[in-house]
């Protein structure tokens, strides 16, 4: 890809994003999840290529960012697990009969 083609692709992307904004289509939520996933992927690639320090840093930053984005979902999963554990402990028959 030469320089003119790259500039053309960049112009198309920026124009497309501006058109989506004009049409009230917001891709912010998608991009907010995309960046941590890209960092995690770069971290795995770095670890695979022997760059342990940089790969680990990218992995940690990506996971922390993704955890922050999935905080509400993780709370929902945790609450469902607690409800399930409570039901298990209430309905569990005791093995010891005194």
PDB file of C-alpha atoms in Angstrom:
ATOM      1  CA  UNK A   1       0.000   0.000   0.000  1.00  0.00           C
ATOM      2  CA  UNK A   2       1.529   3.284  -1.024  1.00  0.00           C
ATOM      3  CA  UNK A   3       1.133   6.647   0.698  1.00  0.00           C
ATOM      4  CA  UNK A   4      -1.807   7.812  -1.426  1.00  0.00           C
ATOM      5  CA  UNK A   5      -3.754   4.640  -0.741  1.00  0.00           C
ATOM      6  CA  UNK A   6      -3.150   4.957   2.994  1.00  0.00           C
ATOM      7  CA  UNK A   7      -4.325   8.570   2.999  1.00  0.00           C
ATOM      8  CA  UNK A   8      -7.394   7.503   1.000  1.00  0.00           C
ATOM      9  CA  UNK A   9      -8.265   4.779   3.512  1.00  0.00           C
ATOM     10  CA  UNK A  10      -7.818   7.205   6.423  1.00  0.00           C
ATOM     11  CA  UNK A  11     -10.074   9.769   4.705  1.00  0.00           C
ATOM     12  CA  UNK A  12     -12.741   7.123   4.102  1.00  0.00           C
ATOM     13  CA  UNK A  13     -12.632   5.973   7.745  1.00  0.00           C
ATOM     14  CA  UNK A  14     -12.832   9.500   9.147  1.00  0.00           C
ATOM     15  CA  UNK A  15     -15.635  10.412   6.731  1.00  0.00           C
ATOM     16  CA  UNK A  16     -17.531   7.269   7.623  1.00  0.00           C
ATOM     17  CA  UNK A  17     -17.235   7.956  11.345  1.00  0.00           C
ATOM     18  CA  UNK A  18     -18.408  11.541  10.847  1.00  0.00           C
ATOM     19  CA  UNK A  19     -21.386  10.318   8.789  1.00  0.00           C
ATOM     20  CA  UNK A  20     -22.307   7.820  11.519  1.00  0.00           C
ATOM     21  CA  UNK A  21     -22.148  10.597  14.111  1.00  0.00           C
ATOM     22  CA  UNK A  22     -24.420  12.743  11.922  1.00  0.00           C
ATOM     23  CA  UNK A  23     -26.898   9.845  11.786  1.00  0.00           C
ATOM     24  CA  UNK A  24     -26.734   9.559  15.621  1.00  0.00           C
ATOM     25  CA  UNK A  25     -25.045   6.169  15.501  1.00  0.00           C
ATOM     26  CA  UNK A  26     -22.525   5.996  18.323  1.00  0.00           C
ATOM     27  CA  UNK A  27     -19.724   3.439  18.187  1.00  0.00           C
ATOM     28  CA  UNK A  28     -18.120   4.568  21.444  1.00  0.00           C
ATOM     29  CA  UNK A  29     -19.222   1.478  23.363  1.00  0.00           C
ATOM     30  CA  UNK A  30     -17.700  -0.803  20.744  1.00  0.00           C
ATOM     31  CA  UNK A  31     -14.411   1.110  20.702  1.00  0.00           C
ATOM     32  CA  UNK A  32     -14.265   1.143  24.515  1.00  0.00           C
ATOM     33  CA  UNK A  33     -14.235  -2.679  24.476  1.00  0.00           C
ATOM     34  CA  UNK A  34     -11.992  -2.867  21.432  1.00  0.00           C
ATOM     35  CA  UNK A  35      -8.977  -1.095  22.958  1.00  0.00           C
ATOM     36  CA  UNK A  36      -8.538  -3.505  25.917  1.00  0.00           C
ATOM     37  CA  UNK A  37      -8.949  -6.481  23.593  1.00  0.00           C
ATOM     38  CA  UNK A  38      -6.283  -5.065  21.264  1.00  0.00           C
ATOM     39  CA  UNK A  39      -3.936  -4.569  24.234  1.00  0.00           C
ATOM     40  CA  UNK A  40      -4.526  -8.149  25.394  1.00  0.00           C
ATOM     41  CA  UNK A  41      -3.862  -9.450  21.878  1.00  0.00           C
ATOM     42  CA  UNK A  42      -0.652  -7.401  21.642  1.00  0.00           C
ATOM     43  CA  UNK A  43       0.381  -8.768  25.029  1.00  0.00           C
ATOM     44  CA  UNK A  44      -0.115 -12.356  23.865  1.00  0.00           C
ATOM     45  CA  UNK A  45       1.803 -11.653  20.676  1.00  0.00           C
ATOM     46  CA  UNK A  46       4.603 -10.064  22.708  1.00  0.00           C
ATOM     47  CA  UNK A  47       4.789 -13.075  25.024  1.00  0.00           C
ATOM     48  CA  UNK A  48       4.780 -15.425  22.045  1.00  0.00           C
ATOM     49  CA  UNK A  49       7.688 -13.533  20.471  1.00  0.00           C
ATOM     50  CA  UNK A  50       9.764 -13.586  23.648  1.00  0.00           C
ATOM     51  CA  UNK A  51       9.081 -10.020  24.825  1.00  0.00           C
ATOM     52  CA  UNK A  52       8.046 -11.037  28.342  1.00  0.00           C
ATOM     53  CA  UNK A  53       8.128  -7.615  30.008  1.00  0.00           C
ATOM     54  CA  UNK A  54       6.241  -5.661  27.349  1.00  0.00           C
ATOM     55  CA  UNK A  55       3.814  -8.523  26.735  1.00  0.00           C
ATOM     56  CA  UNK A  56       3.051  -8.826  30.445  1.00  0.00           C
ATOM     57  CA  UNK A  57       2.537  -5.084  30.789  1.00  0.00           C
ATOM     58  CA  UNK A  58       0.111  -5.016  27.850  1.00  0.00           C
ATOM     59  CA  UNK A  59      -1.758  -8.040  29.216  1.00  0.00           C
ATOM     60  CA  UNK A  60      -2.143  -6.535  32.680  1.00  0.00           C
ATOM     61  CA  UNK A  61      -3.246  -3.132  31.379  1.00  0.00           C
ATOM     62  CA  UNK A  62      -5.696  -4.758  28.945  1.00  0.00           C
ATOM     63  CA  UNK A  63      -7.202  -7.022  31.604  1.00  0.00           C
ATOM     64  CA  UNK A  64      -7.558  -4.153  34.095  1.00  0.00           C
ATOM     65  CA  UNK A  65      -9.243  -1.980  31.475  1.00  0.00           C
ATOM     66  CA  UNK A  66     -11.551  -4.824  30.426  1.00  0.00           C
ATOM     67  CA  UNK A  67     -12.415  -5.595  34.039  1.00  0.00           C
ATOM     68  CA  UNK A  68     -13.386  -1.957  34.513  1.00  0.00           C
ATOM     69  CA  UNK A  69     -15.664  -2.133  31.470  1.00  0.00           C
ATOM     70  CA  UNK A  70     -17.240  -5.410  32.590  1.00  0.00           C
ATOM     71  CA  UNK A  71     -17.720  -4.330  36.220  1.00  0.00           C
ATOM     72  CA  UNK A  72     -21.524  -4.316  36.073  1.00  0.00           C
ATOM     73  CA  UNK A  73     -21.629  -7.662  34.311  1.00  0.00           C
ATOM     74  CA  UNK A  74     -19.213  -9.178  36.841  1.00  0.00           C
ATOM     75  CA  UNK A  75     -21.422  -7.897  39.686  1.00  0.00           C
ATOM     76  CA  UNK A  76     -24.425  -9.601  38.074  1.00  0.00           C
ATOM     77  CA  UNK A  77     -22.531 -12.898  37.734  1.00  0.00           C
ATOM     78  CA  UNK A  78     -21.318 -12.638  41.354  1.00  0.00           C
ATOM     79  CA  UNK A  79     -24.848 -11.973  42.641  1.00  0.00           C
ATOM     80  CA  UNK A  80     -26.245 -14.956  40.708  1.00  0.00           C
ATOM     81  CA  UNK A  81     -23.464 -17.146  42.141  1.00  0.00           C
ATOM     82  CA  UNK A  82     -24.276 -15.966  45.679  1.00  0.00           C
ATOM     83  CA  UNK A  83     -27.978 -16.697  45.197  1.00  0.00           C
ATOM     84  CA  UNK A  84     -27.132 -20.155  43.855  1.00  0.00           C
ATOM     85  CA  UNK A  85     -24.818 -20.853  46.799  1.00  0.00           C
ATOM     86  CA  UNK A  86     -27.508 -19.730  49.234  1.00  0.00           C
ATOM     87  CA  UNK A  87     -30.093 -22.015  47.648  1.00  0.00           C
ATOM     88  CA  UNK A  88     -27.581 -24.875  47.698  1.00  0.00           C
ATOM     89  CA  UNK A  89     -26.872 -24.425  51.411  1.00  0.00           C
ATOM     90  CA  UNK A  90     -30.566 -24.151  52.295  1.00  0.00           C
ATOM     91  CA  UNK A  91     -31.665 -27.209  50.323  1.00  0.00           C
ATOM     92  CA  UNK A  92     -28.619 -29.381  51.100  1.00  0.00           C
ATOM     93  CA  UNK A  93     -29.463 -32.330  53.291  1.00  0.00           C
ATOM     94  CA  UNK A  94     -27.254 -32.817  56.288  1.00  0.00           C
ATOM     95  CA  UNK A  95     -25.150 -35.971  56.209  1.00  0.00           C
ATOM     96  CA  UNK A  96     -24.854 -36.168  59.976  1.00  0.00           C
ATOM     97  CA  UNK A  97     -27.919 -37.476  61.759  1.00  0.00           C
ATOM     98  CA  UNK A  98     -27.543 -37.163  65.523  1.00  0.00           C
TER      99      UNK A  98
END
